Amino acid sequence: MAATAGKKRKEIAQTTRPPVVVVLGHVDHGKTTLLDYIRKTNVVARESGGITQHIGAYQVEHDGKKITFLDTPGHEAFSAIRKRGAAVADIAVLVIAANDGMKPQTREALEAIRAAKIPYLVAFTKIDLPQADVQRAKTQLAEAGVLLEGWGGDVPNLEVSGKTGTGIAELLELLLLVAEVAELKDTVDEPFWGVVIEAHRDSRQGPTATVLVKSGILKVGDVISAGTVVGKVKAMENFLKNSVTEASPAIPVVLLGFNDVPDVGDRVLTFDSEKEAVAAAEKEASRRTFEKILGGQESEATLAVIIRADVVGSLEAIVGELEKLANPYVALHIVSADTGEVSENDIDQAEATRAQIFAFRTKIRGQIALRAERTGVKIHMLAVIYDLTDIVKRALQDTVPPEIIREDLGQVRVLALFRDEGTQQIVGGRVASGIIRKGEFAEVMRDDRLLGRGRLKEVQQNKIPVDEVKQGNECGMLIEIKGSIDIVEGDMLRVFHEERRERKLF
């Protein structure tokens, strides 16, 4: 019996599993439309479930064979998630609009695919538009080093439409063919590990995570860790929102049981005991830095922000975009970044740090909003990441100190003090070098030490008001001084022109 069971397990391990496919490309190249068409026509209706609306992955069936799609965000802002998505996928589909061709986001997606070292195919979308030019897009791909089938290479490609369904069946067949060539083996008898595809904090049920099983079997009751968080699987649902007790490779499931929200891309592992799981999480936590101060470390100017997002994927994308705004002039201080609703604690933190709160696709309760209004805490409710970054850009621009351009004009040796009226003093002197002008700034120097600064309100030569006095000439000056400085005979006035210009960050 034991030999028979062992043979059976070996046979199971040698059976193929569903391929995991990620679709990448430019935000406007029809990725979402394509995935929506595949989902609507190849996924059976979902039953009512109770865990989450955020799934991040689903399965379709074509000719009796299953394909798992990672529904990763397609915007440039989600570059990090796309790269992680490609890393956990078996096959990638690079989407290129026939009317638009290669774009920077297309190249970024291509680099993510190449870095993941997975097979891929190219799908040309929007083929029904009058401006569609597939040949031009193929030429651009060739210039980028992608050699398509029929163009001297072996990268499969086809034309599809997410609106009419043209080419969708062929796309699914091609994916299954690529998977067959890749010989994706099932690994149900190997130790479990999976990857967090999506995660968020549910107001009623706490932390939830979509996990794609990569190896072994995950069961309800398993002790788990993901990055710095731990837990025990309390419940699982599949992509149809049906309750399940276990999940095998290439199956996406939503699970409850983590003690906190894990990060997207975290590896999920199982342990024999909670003690082992906690030890693994603590080891991982020691490697991570929780506070981010982006750029401007040498500047006194700081913009503090608190971020609340609907899911971890959004949160990471936002932080990724904010990292791009780092600059040498204003430090962008992320006081706190987490998923969930805006809380009383967020208002407390915002007051203490003078931070602005950015709530991305999440909520704020009435009494908390009223308190924020009373205390002057700014809260931005947003649903588009680039709206958020635009506001942060404007805030950084408003915070950045101006560029100060200084031009040294001349120096005056003080020969006499005629009148001292506190902040205004009348002195006489000789221009030792350069030129001095009415209205310019002056630094008061004594024994090469800077005592303070002021401004030349009036300049006279031979008791006649003038605009400027050149080297070698004597003059009288009315100086408006900042602070309590008494100018005395022998002091040197360094006169300079100062211009403040707005510093453009973006």
Coordinates of C-alpha atoms in Angstrom, one line a residue, residues 8-425:
K8 CA 0.5 8.0 -6.8
R9 CA 2.1 11.1 -5.1
K10 CA 4.8 11.0 -7.7
E11 CA 2.3 10.8 -10.5
I12 CA 0.5 13.8 -9.0
A13 CA 3.7 15.8 -8.8
Q14 CA 4.4 15.1 -12.5
T15 CA 1.0 16.4 -13.6
T16 CA 0.9 19.8 -15.1
R17 CA -0.8 22.7 -13.3
P18 CA -2.6 25.8 -14.6
P19 CA -0.3 28.4 -15.9
V20 CA -0.1 31.7 -14.0
V21 CA -0.4 34.6 -16.5
V22 CA 0.3 38.3 -16.0
V23 CA -0.8 41.0 -18.5
L24 CA 1.4 44.0 -18.7
G25 CA 1.5 47.2 -20.8
H26 CA 0.8 50.9 -21.1
V27 CA -2.2 52.2 -19.1
D28 CA -4.2 53.1 -22.2
H29 CA -3.4 50.1 -24.3
G30 CA -6.5 48.1 -23.5
K31 CA -5.3 45.8 -20.8
T32 CA -8.3 46.3 -18.6
T33 CA -10.7 45.8 -21.5
L34 CA -9.0 42.7 -22.5
L35 CA -9.0 41.2 -19.0
D36 CA -12.6 42.2 -18.5
Y37 CA -13.7 40.4 -21.7
I38 CA -11.8 37.2 -20.7
R39 CA -13.2 37.3 -17.2
K40 CA -16.8 37.8 -18.4
T41 CA -16.8 35.2 -21.0
N42 CA -14.7 32.5 -19.3
V43 CA -15.5 32.7 -15.6
V44 CA -18.6 31.3 -14.1
A45 CA -20.8 33.6 -12.1
R46 CA -19.6 34.2 -8.6
E47 CA -21.6 33.1 -5.6
S48 CA -22.1 35.4 -2.6
G49 CA -19.1 35.4 -0.3
G50 CA -18.1 37.2 2.8
I51 CA -14.4 37.8 2.9
T52 CA -13.4 40.5 0.4
Q53 CA -14.0 42.3 -2.8
H54 CA -10.3 42.6 -3.5
I55 CA -9.1 39.4 -5.2
G56 CA -6.2 40.4 -7.5
A57 CA -6.3 37.0 -9.3
Y58 CA -8.8 34.7 -10.9
Q59 CA -9.0 31.6 -13.1
V60 CA -10.6 31.1 -16.5
E61 CA -11.3 27.8 -18.4
H62 CA -10.7 27.2 -22.0
D63 CA -11.2 23.9 -23.7
G64 CA -11.4 22.2 -20.3
K65 CA -8.0 23.6 -19.2
K66 CA -7.5 26.3 -16.6
I67 CA -5.5 29.5 -16.7
T68 CA -4.8 31.7 -13.7
F69 CA -4.6 35.5 -14.4
L70 CA -3.0 38.0 -12.1
D71 CA -5.1 41.1 -12.2
T72 CA -2.3 43.4 -11.4
P73 CA -2.8 47.2 -11.9
G74 CA -1.7 48.4 -15.3
H75 CA -0.7 52.0 -14.5
E76 CA 2.9 53.2 -14.5
A77 CA 2.5 54.0 -10.8
F78 CA 2.3 50.3 -10.1
S79 CA 5.7 49.4 -11.6
A80 CA 6.8 47.6 -8.4
I81 CA 3.7 45.5 -8.3
R82 CA 4.0 44.7 -12.0
K83 CA 7.6 43.5 -11.5
R84 CA 6.5 41.4 -8.5
G85 CA 3.6 40.1 -10.5
A86 CA 5.9 39.1 -13.4
A87 CA 8.2 37.3 -10.8
V88 CA 5.4 35.1 -9.6
A89 CA 3.9 34.4 -13.1
D90 CA 4.8 31.7 -15.5
I91 CA 3.9 33.6 -18.7
A92 CA 3.5 37.2 -19.5
V93 CA 1.3 38.9 -22.1
L94 CA 2.8 42.2 -23.3
V95 CA -0.1 44.4 -24.5
I96 CA 0.6 47.0 -27.2
A97 CA -2.1 49.2 -28.8
A98 CA -1.8 49.1 -32.6
N99 CA -2.6 52.8 -32.9
D100 CA 0.0 53.9 -30.3
G101 CA 2.9 51.6 -30.5
M102 CA 5.7 51.4 -27.9
K103 CA 5.5 53.8 -25.0
P104 CA 7.8 54.3 -21.9
Q105 CA 5.5 52.1 -19.8
T106 CA 5.6 49.4 -22.5
R107 CA 9.4 49.4 -22.3
E108 CA 9.2 49.3 -18.5
A109 CA 6.8 46.3 -18.7
L110 CA 9.2 44.6 -21.1
E111 CA 12.1 45.0 -18.7
A112 CA 10.0 43.5 -15.9
I113 CA 9.3 40.5 -18.1
R114 CA 12.9 40.1 -19.1
A115 CA 14.1 40.4 -15.5
A116 CA 11.6 37.7 -14.5
K117 CA 13.0 35.4 -17.2
I118 CA 9.6 34.0 -18.2
P119 CA 8.2 33.3 -21.6
Y120 CA 5.9 35.9 -23.1
L121 CA 3.8 36.7 -26.0
V122 CA 2.7 40.0 -27.5
A123 CA -0.9 41.0 -28.0
F124 CA -1.7 43.9 -30.3
T125 CA -4.9 45.6 -29.2
K126 CA -7.2 48.3 -30.6
I127 CA -6.8 46.8 -34.0
D128 CA -10.2 48.1 -35.1
L129 CA -9.2 51.7 -34.9
P130 CA -8.5 53.6 -38.1
Q131 CA -5.1 54.7 -36.9
A132 CA -4.1 51.1 -36.1
D133 CA -0.7 50.2 -37.6
V134 CA 0.5 46.8 -36.4
Q135 CA 3.5 46.8 -38.7
R136 CA 4.8 50.0 -37.1
A137 CA 4.4 48.5 -33.7
K138 CA 6.3 45.4 -34.8
T139 CA 9.1 47.5 -36.1
Q140 CA 9.3 49.3 -32.8
L141 CA 9.5 46.0 -31.0
A142 CA 12.3 44.8 -33.3
E143 CA 14.2 48.0 -32.5
A144 CA 13.7 47.2 -28.8
G145 CA 15.2 43.8 -29.4
V146 CA 12.0 41.8 -29.5
L147 CA 12.0 39.5 -32.4
L148 CA 8.5 38.3 -33.2
E149 CA 7.5 35.1 -35.0
G150 CA 7.5 36.0 -38.7
W151 CA 10.1 38.7 -38.1
G152 CA 13.1 36.5 -37.6
G153 CA 12.3 35.6 -34.0
D154 CA 10.3 33.2 -31.9
V155 CA 8.2 35.5 -29.7
P156 CA 4.5 34.6 -30.4
N157 CA 2.2 37.4 -31.2
L158 CA -1.4 38.0 -32.3
E159 CA -4.0 40.7 -32.8
V160 CA -6.9 40.9 -30.3
S161 CA -9.8 43.1 -29.4
G162 CA -11.3 43.4 -25.9
K163 CA -14.4 45.0 -27.3
T164 CA -15.4 42.5 -30.0
G165 CA -13.6 39.4 -28.7
T166 CA -11.5 39.0 -31.8
G167 CA -8.5 36.9 -31.1
I168 CA -9.4 36.1 -27.5
A169 CA -9.9 32.4 -28.1
E170 CA -6.7 32.3 -30.0
L171 CA -4.9 34.1 -27.2
L172 CA -6.1 31.6 -24.6
E173 CA -5.0 28.7 -26.9
L174 CA -1.6 30.3 -27.4
L175 CA -1.2 30.7 -23.6
L176 CA -2.0 27.0 -23.1
L177 CA 0.5 26.1 -25.8
V178 CA 3.2 28.1 -24.2
A179 CA 2.4 26.5 -20.9
E180 CA 2.6 23.1 -22.5
V181 CA 6.0 23.8 -23.9
A182 CA 7.1 25.1 -20.5
E183 CA 6.0 21.9 -18.9
L184 CA 4.7 23.5 -15.7
K185 CA 4.8 20.7 -13.1
D186 CA 2.5 20.5 -10.2
T187 CA 4.2 20.5 -6.8
V188 CA 1.5 19.5 -4.3
D189 CA 3.8 17.2 -2.4
E190 CA 6.5 19.9 -1.8
P191 CA 6.6 22.3 1.1
F192 CA 4.1 25.1 0.9
W193 CA 5.0 28.6 -0.1
G194 CA 2.9 31.3 -1.7
V195 CA 3.0 35.0 -2.6
V196 CA 0.8 37.9 -1.4
I197 CA -0.9 39.3 -4.5
E198 CA -3.2 41.8 -2.7
A199 CA -3.9 42.7 0.9
H200 CA -6.0 45.2 2.8
R201 CA -7.6 45.7 6.2
D202 CA -11.4 45.0 6.3
S203 CA -13.2 47.1 8.9
R204 CA -15.2 44.1 10.1
Q205 CA -12.9 41.1 9.6
G206 CA -9.4 42.6 9.9
P207 CA -6.4 41.9 7.7
T208 CA -7.2 39.9 4.5
A209 CA -4.8 38.8 1.8
T210 CA -5.0 37.3 -1.6
V211 CA -2.3 34.6 -1.8
L212 CA -1.2 32.7 -4.9
V213 CA -0.1 29.2 -4.0
K214 CA 3.3 28.5 -5.7
S215 CA 4.1 25.1 -4.1
G216 CA 2.5 22.6 -1.8
I217 CA -0.9 22.9 -0.2
L218 CA -2.3 25.6 2.1
K219 CA -4.9 24.5 4.5
V220 CA -7.3 26.2 7.0
G221 CA -5.6 26.0 10.4
D222 CA -2.0 26.4 9.1
V223 CA 0.3 28.6 11.0
I224 CA 1.7 31.2 8.6
S225 CA 4.0 34.2 8.2
A226 CA 4.3 36.8 5.4
G227 CA 7.2 39.2 5.7
T228 CA 6.8 40.8 9.2
V229 CA 3.4 39.5 10.0
V230 CA 2.2 36.1 11.3
G231 CA -1.1 34.4 11.8
K232 CA -3.2 31.2 11.5
V233 CA -5.5 30.6 8.5
K234 CA -9.0 31.0 9.8
A235 CA -10.9 30.9 6.5
M236 CA -10.2 30.9 2.8
E237 CA -12.3 31.7 -0.3
N238 CA -11.4 31.0 -3.9
F239 CA -11.8 33.5 -6.8
L240 CA -15.5 32.6 -7.1
K241 CA -15.9 33.6 -3.5
N242 CA -16.7 30.0 -2.4
S243 CA -15.4 28.9 0.9
V244 CA -12.5 26.3 0.6
T245 CA -10.5 24.4 3.1
E246 CA -7.3 24.0 1.1
A247 CA -5.5 25.4 -2.0
S248 CA -3.0 23.9 -4.3
P249 CA -0.4 25.4 -6.7
A250 CA -1.5 28.1 -9.1
I251 CA -4.7 28.6 -7.1
P252 CA -5.4 32.2 -5.8
V253 CA -7.3 32.3 -2.5
V254 CA -8.3 35.1 -0.1
L255 CA -7.5 34.3 3.5
L256 CA -8.2 35.6 6.9
G257 CA -5.9 35.1 9.9
F258 CA -2.9 37.5 9.7
N259 CA -2.3 39.6 12.7
D260 CA -1.6 42.6 10.4
V261 CA -1.7 43.5 6.7
P262 CA 1.2 41.9 4.8
D263 CA 3.0 43.6 2.0
V264 CA 2.2 42.8 -1.6
G265 CA 5.0 40.5 -2.9
D266 CA 5.7 39.0 0.6
R267 CA 6.4 35.3 0.6
V268 CA 3.9 33.2 2.6
L269 CA 5.3 30.3 4.6
T270 CA 3.9 27.7 6.9
F271 CA 5.3 26.6 10.3
D272 CA 4.8 23.9 12.8
S273 CA 4.3 26.4 15.6
E274 CA 3.5 30.0 16.2
K275 CA 6.8 30.4 17.9
E276 CA 8.7 29.5 14.7
A277 CA 6.5 31.9 12.7
V278 CA 7.1 34.8 15.1
A279 CA 10.8 34.2 15.0
A280 CA 10.8 34.3 11.2
A281 CA 8.8 37.5 11.1
E282 CA 11.0 39.2 13.7
K283 CA 14.1 38.3 11.7
E284 CA 12.5 39.9 8.6
A285 CA 11.4 42.9 10.6
S286 CA 14.9 43.6 11.7
R287 CA 15.9 44.1 8.0
R288 CA 13.2 46.7 7.3
T289 CA 13.1 50.4 7.8
F290 CA 9.7 51.8 8.7
E291 CA 10.1 55.5 8.4
K292 CA 10.9 57.1 5.1
I293 CA 12.4 60.6 4.6
L294 CA 12.8 61.2 0.9
G295 CA 15.4 63.7 -0.2
G296 CA 16.1 67.1 1.3
Q297 CA 18.0 65.8 4.3
E298 CA 20.2 68.9 4.4
S299 CA 17.3 71.3 4.1
E300 CA 15.2 72.8 6.9
A301 CA 12.1 72.6 4.6
T302 CA 10.0 69.5 5.2
L303 CA 6.6 68.4 3.9
A304 CA 5.0 65.8 6.2
V305 CA 2.3 63.4 4.9
I306 CA 0.2 60.6 6.2
I307 CA -1.1 58.1 3.7
R308 CA -4.1 55.8 4.1
A309 CA -5.1 53.5 1.2
D310 CA -7.7 50.9 0.5
V311 CA -5.2 48.1 -0.2
V312 CA -1.5 47.4 0.2
G313 CA -1.1 47.4 -3.6
S314 CA -2.3 51.0 -3.7
L315 CA -0.1 51.9 -0.7
E316 CA 3.0 50.6 -2.3
A317 CA 2.3 52.3 -5.6
I318 CA 1.7 55.6 -3.9
V319 CA 5.0 55.4 -1.9
G320 CA 6.7 54.4 -5.1
E321 CA 5.4 57.5 -6.8
L322 CA 6.3 59.7 -3.9
E323 CA 9.9 58.4 -4.0
K324 CA 10.2 59.9 -7.5
L325 CA 9.5 63.3 -6.0
A326 CA 12.6 63.2 -3.7
N327 CA 14.6 66.4 -4.2
P328 CA 17.5 68.2 -2.5
Y329 CA 15.5 71.2 -1.3
V330 CA 12.4 69.8 0.5
A331 CA 12.4 66.6 2.6
L332 CA 9.2 64.6 2.0
H333 CA 8.5 62.9 5.3
I334 CA 6.1 60.0 5.3
V335 CA 5.0 60.1 8.9
S336 CA 2.8 57.0 8.5
A337 CA 1.6 54.8 5.6
D338 CA -1.1 52.1 6.1
T339 CA -4.3 50.7 4.8
G340 CA -7.7 51.4 6.3
E341 CA -9.9 54.4 7.2
V342 CA -8.6 57.7 8.5
S343 CA -8.5 57.4 12.3
E344 CA -8.4 59.6 15.4
N345 CA -4.8 58.7 15.8
D346 CA -4.1 60.0 12.3
I347 CA -5.5 63.3 13.2
D348 CA -3.3 63.3 16.4
Q349 CA -0.2 62.5 14.3
A350 CA -1.1 65.1 11.7
E351 CA -1.5 67.8 14.4
A352 CA 1.8 66.9 16.0
T353 CA 3.8 66.8 12.8
R354 CA 1.8 69.3 10.8
A355 CA 1.2 66.6 8.2
Q356 CA -1.4 66.5 5.5
I357 CA -3.5 63.3 5.2
F358 CA -4.0 61.6 1.9
A359 CA -6.9 59.1 1.9
F360 CA -6.8 57.0 -1.2
R361 CA -10.0 55.1 -2.0
T362 CA -10.8 54.8 1.6
K363 CA -13.2 56.5 4.0
I364 CA -13.3 58.9 6.9
R365 CA -16.1 59.0 9.5
G366 CA -18.1 62.2 10.0
Q367 CA -16.8 63.0 13.5
I368 CA -13.2 62.5 12.5
A369 CA -13.7 64.8 9.5
L370 CA -15.2 67.4 11.7
R371 CA -12.3 67.2 14.1
A372 CA -9.8 67.6 11.3
E373 CA -11.7 70.7 10.1
R374 CA -11.6 72.2 13.6
T375 CA -7.9 71.5 14.1
G376 CA -6.9 72.7 10.6
V377 CA -5.7 69.3 9.5
K378 CA -5.8 69.0 5.7
I379 CA -7.4 65.7 4.4
H380 CA -7.4 64.9 0.7
M381 CA -9.9 62.2 -0.4
L382 CA -8.6 60.8 -3.7
A383 CA -9.2 57.9 -6.1
V384 CA -6.5 58.5 -8.7
I385 CA -2.8 58.2 -7.8
Y386 CA -1.7 60.9 -10.1
D387 CA -4.2 63.3 -8.5
L388 CA -2.5 62.5 -5.2
T389 CA 1.0 63.1 -6.6
D390 CA -0.1 66.3 -8.3
I391 CA -1.3 67.7 -4.9
V392 CA 2.0 66.6 -3.3
K393 CA 4.0 68.3 -6.1
R394 CA 2.1 71.5 -5.5
A395 CA 2.7 71.3 -1.8
L396 CA 6.4 70.6 -2.3
Q397 CA 6.6 73.6 -4.6
D398 CA 4.8 75.8 -2.1
T399 CA 7.2 74.6 0.6
V400 CA 10.5 74.8 -1.3
P401 CA 12.7 77.8 -0.3
P402 CA 13.4 80.3 -3.1
E403 CA 16.7 80.2 -4.9
I404 CA 18.8 83.1 -3.5
I405 CA 21.2 84.7 -6.0
R406 CA 23.8 87.0 -4.5
E407 CA 26.0 89.5 -6.3
D408 CA 28.7 91.2 -4.2
L409 CA 28.9 94.9 -5.1
G410 CA 31.4 96.7 -2.9
Q411 CA 32.7 97.5 0.6
V412 CA 32.5 100.7 2.7
R413 CA 34.8 101.5 5.6
V414 CA 32.8 103.3 8.4
L415 CA 34.5 106.6 9.3
A416 CA 31.8 108.0 11.6
L417 CA 28.5 107.4 13.3
F418 CA 26.2 110.4 13.0
R419 CA 22.9 109.2 14.5
D420 CA 21.7 106.0 16.1
E421 CA 17.9 105.5 16.2
G422 CA 17.9 101.8 17.1
T423 CA 17.0 100.0 13.9
Q424 CA 18.0 103.0 11.8
Q425 CA 21.5 104.4 11.9

